């Protein structure tokens, strides 16, 4: 894993932006894997304000809450429209459909989309417990898209976006770790002191299913972009 320490999320976004721009310019970026959460917001803002053109690029998102449809303002579908797609339309954009309660049908359909559109570059954030996508600790490194149960820690962390903790969905559809590892290139962003422990474990502990992000050490092309606060526990 390549590690880049930046001053703050604006500087981190710029590094990510340049990698995306280069991929578009040299035609190597046909399928872009996207993430939600607060972490990629600065990157999406830079993209919105740029002249980058995604009309020939397909996007696929990591995950979606089960039970929220596209009109719910905390659905990831809604987030992506607000933060990116309304301003920068893609050739096609795919997310798991949280309104489809038939988990098996939805996850099989999503894996088919991913196998037909292999990801050239996947953007990732990281949970305080080291999750990537919604792959919580204990997830198999071979996992594919499936319905997952969110841990109390993740529900607590994400409750800041909802009126109360009880409103946070308990389950999500998420690309698996195995699915994510198929991406040709991966960039993980981590900002803020609340990510410092996960980042310390990522760089200073071994590969273990207890820390889902550590699976990335098995991948040949991963860049981790962290701000000074998230790097503060690195020795
Ligand atoms: C969420 C998402 C992840 C995200 C992570 C961190 O639960 N499923 O894809 O990377 O948690 O979120 P944030 O960027 O808001 O800290």
Tab-separated table of C-alpha atoms and ligand atoms in Angstrom:
chain	number	residue	atom	x	y	z
A	1	UNK	CA	0.000	0.000	0.000
A	2	UNK	CA	1.201	3.445	-0.866
A	3	UNK	CA	0.642	6.010	1.894
A	4	UNK	CA	0.215	9.734	1.220
A	5	UNK	CA	-0.148	12.070	4.193
A	6	UNK	CA	-1.838	15.356	3.382
A	7	UNK	CA	-2.639	18.434	5.435
A	8	UNK	CA	-6.418	18.145	5.240
A	9	UNK	CA	-9.298	16.768	3.204
A	10	UNK	CA	-8.983	19.488	0.570
A	11	UNK	CA	-5.426	18.469	-0.172
A	12	UNK	CA	-6.493	14.801	-0.110
A	13	UNK	CA	-9.297	15.491	-2.553
A	14	UNK	CA	-6.821	17.153	-4.916
A	15	UNK	CA	-4.608	14.044	-4.929
A	16	UNK	CA	-7.634	11.851	-5.697
A	17	UNK	CA	-8.883	14.293	-8.309
A	18	UNK	CA	-5.551	14.187	-10.158
A	19	UNK	CA	-5.617	10.365	-10.277
A	20	UNK	CA	-9.161	10.427	-11.691
A	21	UNK	CA	-8.270	13.128	-14.197
A	22	UNK	CA	-5.267	11.152	-15.391
A	23	UNK	CA	-7.423	8.025	-15.796
A	24	UNK	CA	-9.884	9.980	-17.922
A	25	UNK	CA	-7.132	11.537	-20.006
A	26	UNK	CA	-5.357	8.268	-20.778
A	27	UNK	CA	-8.626	6.382	-21.249
A	28	UNK	CA	-7.918	3.834	-18.526
A	29	UNK	CA	-10.930	4.897	-16.444
A	30	UNK	CA	-14.091	3.324	-17.849
A	31	UNK	CA	-15.707	2.170	-14.608
A	32	UNK	CA	-15.403	4.228	-11.435
A	33	UNK	CA	-16.335	2.737	-8.073
A	34	UNK	CA	-17.800	5.342	-5.722
A	35	UNK	CA	-18.283	5.623	-1.978
A	36	UNK	CA	-20.572	7.675	0.235
A	37	UNK	CA	-20.166	9.126	3.716
A	38	UNK	CA	-18.587	12.447	4.591
A	39	UNK	CA	-15.089	11.433	3.489
A	40	UNK	CA	-15.481	11.685	-0.313
A	41	UNK	CA	-17.514	14.909	-0.160
A	42	UNK	CA	-14.496	17.145	-0.745
A	43	UNK	CA	-13.502	15.047	-3.773
A	44	UNK	CA	-17.006	15.194	-5.228
A	45	UNK	CA	-17.083	18.966	-4.714
A	46	UNK	CA	-13.831	19.350	-6.643
A	47	UNK	CA	-15.234	17.179	-9.428
A	48	UNK	CA	-18.508	19.151	-9.537
A	49	UNK	CA	-16.572	22.384	-9.908
A	50	UNK	CA	-14.292	20.971	-12.618
A	51	UNK	CA	-14.697	20.443	-16.319
A	52	UNK	CA	-14.192	16.672	-16.039
A	53	UNK	CA	-16.566	14.743	-18.278
A	54	UNK	CA	-17.984	11.392	-17.109
A	55	UNK	CA	-20.468	10.907	-19.937
A	56	UNK	CA	-18.486	7.895	-21.192
A	57	UNK	CA	-17.792	6.475	-17.716
A	58	UNK	CA	-19.924	4.012	-15.753
A	59	UNK	CA	-20.182	4.371	-11.980
A	60	UNK	CA	-20.892	1.675	-9.441
A	61	UNK	CA	-21.399	2.349	-5.744
A	62	UNK	CA	-20.240	0.257	-2.843
A	63	UNK	CA	-23.395	-0.040	-0.838
A	64	UNK	CA	-26.901	1.081	0.081
A	65	UNK	CA	-29.100	0.879	3.156
A	66	UNK	CA	-31.769	-1.822	3.006
A	67	UNK	CA	-35.219	-0.302	3.247
A	68	UNK	CA	-34.420	3.203	2.003
A	69	UNK	CA	-35.545	4.082	-1.487
A	70	UNK	CA	-33.995	6.698	-3.758
A	71	UNK	CA	-36.278	9.459	-2.461
A	72	UNK	CA	-35.105	9.066	1.164
A	73	UNK	CA	-32.625	11.846	1.870
A	74	UNK	CA	-30.292	9.466	3.717
A	75	UNK	CA	-30.245	6.847	0.983
A	76	UNK	CA	-26.936	6.597	-0.804
A	77	UNK	CA	-28.789	6.943	-4.097
A	78	UNK	CA	-29.990	10.369	-2.929
A	79	UNK	CA	-26.523	11.284	-1.614
A	80	UNK	CA	-24.904	10.471	-4.939
A	81	UNK	CA	-27.407	12.535	-6.906
A	82	UNK	CA	-26.966	15.523	-4.612
A	83	UNK	CA	-23.187	15.301	-4.396
A	84	UNK	CA	-22.297	14.260	-7.915
A	85	UNK	CA	-24.731	12.848	-10.455
A	86	UNK	CA	-27.047	15.879	-10.756
A	87	UNK	CA	-24.067	17.957	-11.856
A	88	UNK	CA	-21.879	15.276	-13.438
A	89	UNK	CA	-23.983	12.664	-15.184
A	90	UNK	CA	-22.329	9.351	-15.992
A	91	UNK	CA	-23.061	7.069	-18.951
A	92	UNK	CA	-24.817	4.857	-16.384
A	93	UNK	CA	-24.760	4.827	-12.592
A	94	UNK	CA	-25.463	1.754	-10.516
A	95	UNK	CA	-26.138	1.334	-6.800
A	96	UNK	CA	-27.748	-1.579	-5.019
A	97	UNK	CA	-31.488	-0.954	-4.802
A	98	UNK	CA	-32.308	-0.619	-1.107
A	99	UNK	CA	-36.016	-0.704	-1.860
A	100	UNK	CA	-35.779	-4.266	-3.159
A	101	UNK	CA	-36.295	-6.393	-0.066
A	102	UNK	CA	-35.501	-9.594	-1.960
A	103	UNK	CA	-31.866	-9.662	-0.871
A	104	UNK	CA	-30.822	-12.637	-2.898
A	105	UNK	CA	-32.265	-11.278	-6.143
A	106	UNK	CA	-30.827	-7.806	-5.533
A	107	UNK	CA	-27.324	-8.982	-4.638
A	108	UNK	CA	-27.168	-11.458	-7.526
A	109	UNK	CA	-28.262	-8.725	-9.922
A	110	UNK	CA	-25.659	-6.337	-8.533
A	111	UNK	CA	-22.832	-8.858	-8.807
A	112	UNK	CA	-23.856	-9.388	-12.454
A	113	UNK	CA	-23.597	-5.637	-13.083
A	114	UNK	CA	-20.139	-5.645	-11.473
A	115	UNK	CA	-18.927	-8.625	-13.480
A	116	UNK	CA	-20.048	-6.890	-16.682
A	117	UNK	CA	-18.406	-3.628	-15.585
A	118	UNK	CA	-15.082	-4.425	-13.923
A	119	UNK	CA	-13.974	-1.552	-11.738
A	120	UNK	CA	-10.912	0.372	-12.921
A	121	UNK	CA	-10.693	2.626	-9.875
A	122	UNK	CA	-12.499	2.199	-6.560
A	123	UNK	CA	-12.818	5.050	-4.066
A	124	UNK	CA	-13.085	3.982	-0.417
A	125	UNK	CA	-13.556	5.542	2.987
A	126	UNK	CA	-13.026	3.626	6.203
A	127	UNK	CA	-15.250	3.113	9.236
A	128	UNK	CA	-13.946	3.728	12.753
A	129	UNK	CA	-13.930	-0.065	13.168
A	130	UNK	CA	-11.970	-0.515	9.943
A	131	UNK	CA	-14.932	-1.403	7.733
A	132	UNK	CA	-14.849	-0.776	4.006
A	133	UNK	CA	-18.152	-0.450	2.182
A	134	UNK	CA	-20.369	-2.004	4.834
A	135	UNK	CA	-18.077	-4.974	5.345
A	136	UNK	CA	-17.957	-5.088	9.106
A	137	UNK	CA	-15.240	-6.834	11.154
A	138	UNK	CA	-15.393	-10.589	10.607
A	139	UNK	CA	-16.410	-10.288	6.946
A	140	UNK	CA	-14.725	-12.875	4.771
A	141	UNK	CA	-12.080	-11.543	2.413
A	142	UNK	CA	-13.800	-13.641	-0.287
A	143	UNK	CA	-17.222	-12.067	0.306
A	144	UNK	CA	-19.325	-10.793	-2.586
A	145	UNK	CA	-22.321	-8.443	-2.656
A	146	UNK	CA	-24.724	-9.471	0.080
A	147	UNK	CA	-27.062	-8.237	2.788
A	148	UNK	CA	-25.110	-7.340	5.910
A	149	UNK	CA	-26.076	-6.398	9.440
A	150	UNK	CA	-24.553	-3.142	10.683
A	151	UNK	CA	-22.650	-3.219	13.958
A	152	UNK	CA	-23.763	-1.003	16.872
A	153	UNK	CA	-20.553	1.048	16.322
A	154	UNK	CA	-21.470	1.759	12.694
A	155	UNK	CA	-25.095	2.557	13.580
A	156	UNK	CA	-23.825	4.965	16.253
A	157	UNK	CA	-21.330	6.591	13.847
A	158	UNK	CA	-23.922	6.991	11.087
A	159	UNK	CA	-26.698	8.190	13.406
A	160	UNK	CA	-25.371	11.738	13.006
A	161	UNK	CA	-27.058	11.792	9.596
A	162	UNK	CA	-30.447	10.666	10.931
A	163	UNK	CA	-32.934	12.199	13.365
A	164	UNK	CA	-32.234	9.489	15.915
A	165	UNK	CA	-30.267	6.279	16.249
A	166	UNK	CA	-33.505	4.328	15.878
A	167	UNK	CA	-33.913	5.708	12.368
A	168	UNK	CA	-30.618	4.245	11.131
A	169	UNK	CA	-31.294	1.132	9.046
A	170	UNK	CA	-29.936	-2.031	10.634
A	171	UNK	CA	-28.948	-3.683	7.353
A	172	UNK	CA	-27.326	-2.767	4.073
A	173	UNK	CA	-26.486	-4.277	0.729
A	174	UNK	CA	-22.736	-4.058	0.279
A	175	UNK	CA	-20.186	-5.122	-2.253
A	176	UNK	CA	-18.078	-7.795	-0.587
A	177	UNK	CA	-14.410	-7.513	0.237
A	178	UNK	CA	-13.699	-10.006	-2.554
A	179	UNK	CA	-15.678	-7.789	-4.917
A	180	UNK	CA	-13.724	-4.685	-3.890
A	181	UNK	CA	-10.387	-6.488	-4.276
A	182	UNK	CA	-11.192	-7.194	-7.940
A	183	UNK	CA	-10.859	-3.454	-8.680
A	184	UNK	CA	-7.752	-2.662	-10.706
A	185	UNK	CA	-6.829	0.305	-8.558
A	186	UNK	CA	-8.063	1.434	-5.147
A	187	UNK	CA	-7.800	4.732	-3.268
A	188	UNK	CA	-8.766	4.824	0.401
A	189	UNK	CA	-9.252	8.212	2.034
A	190	UNK	CA	-9.258	8.731	5.810
A	191	UNK	CA	-9.666	12.080	7.510
A	192	UNK	CA	-9.963	13.139	11.113
A	193	UNK	CA	-8.892	11.968	14.514
A	194	UNK	CA	-11.745	9.451	14.810
A	195	UNK	CA	-10.086	7.435	12.012
A	196	UNK	CA	-6.611	7.509	13.600
A	197	UNK	CA	-6.958	4.196	15.441
A	198	UNK	CA	-8.238	2.332	12.355
A	199	UNK	CA	-5.348	3.809	10.343
A	200	UNK	CA	-2.821	2.850	13.010
A	201	UNK	CA	-4.118	-0.726	12.983
A	202	UNK	CA	-4.076	-0.766	9.183
A	203	UNK	CA	-0.413	0.160	8.991
A	204	UNK	CA	0.923	-1.349	12.201
A	205	UNK	CA	-0.999	-4.590	12.607
A	206	UNK	CA	-1.227	-7.636	10.368
A	207	UNK	CA	-3.849	-8.797	7.901
A	208	UNK	CA	-6.945	-9.957	9.763
A	209	UNK	CA	-10.677	-10.230	9.221
A	210	UNK	CA	-11.019	-8.227	12.448
A	211	UNK	CA	-9.915	-5.206	10.424
A	212	UNK	CA	-11.663	-5.429	7.033
A	213	UNK	CA	-9.473	-2.717	5.462
A	214	UNK	CA	-6.391	-4.873	6.078
A	215	UNK	CA	-7.554	-7.022	3.124
A	216	UNK	CA	-6.258	-4.189	0.956
A	217	UNK	CA	-2.723	-5.295	1.789
A	218	UNK	CA	-3.403	-8.294	-0.473
A	219	UNK	CA	-4.018	-5.963	-3.437
A	220	UNK	CA	-1.203	-4.749	-5.712
A	221	UNK	CA	-2.371	-1.161	-6.326
A	222	UNK	CA	-3.750	0.637	-3.266
A	223	UNK	CA	-3.104	4.254	-2.328
A	224	UNK	CA	-4.113	5.396	1.161
A	225	UNK	CA	-4.577	9.156	1.476
A	226	UNK	CA	-4.750	10.345	5.072
A	227	UNK	CA	-4.777	13.727	6.692
A	228	UNK	CA	-2.537	14.646	9.612
A	229	UNK	CA	-5.260	13.944	12.201
A	230	UNK	CA	-5.920	10.448	10.846
A	231	UNK	CA	-2.150	9.852	10.764
A	232	UNK	CA	-1.658	11.072	14.325
A	233	UNK	CA	-1.374	7.605	15.907
A	234	UNK	CA	1.179	6.277	13.419
A	235	UNK	CA	4.544	5.683	15.045
B	1	LIG	C1	-20.135	4.326	6.067
B	1	LIG	C2	-20.037	3.803	4.624
B	1	LIG	C3	-18.619	3.632	4.196
B	1	LIG	C4	-17.842	4.840	4.662
B	1	LIG	C5	-17.724	4.839	6.149
B	1	LIG	C6	-17.109	6.097	6.720
B	1	LIG	O1	-20.820	3.502	6.922
B	1	LIG	N1	-20.751	2.588	4.352
B	1	LIG	O2	-18.545	3.437	2.791
B	1	LIG	O3	-16.545	4.817	4.124
B	1	LIG	O4	-18.938	4.526	6.774
B	1	LIG	O5	-18.001	7.158	6.702
B	1	LIG	P1	-17.531	8.654	6.809
B	1	LIG	O6	-16.793	8.954	5.551
B	1	LIG	O7	-18.791	9.456	6.921
B	1	LIG	O8	-16.661	8.755	7.993
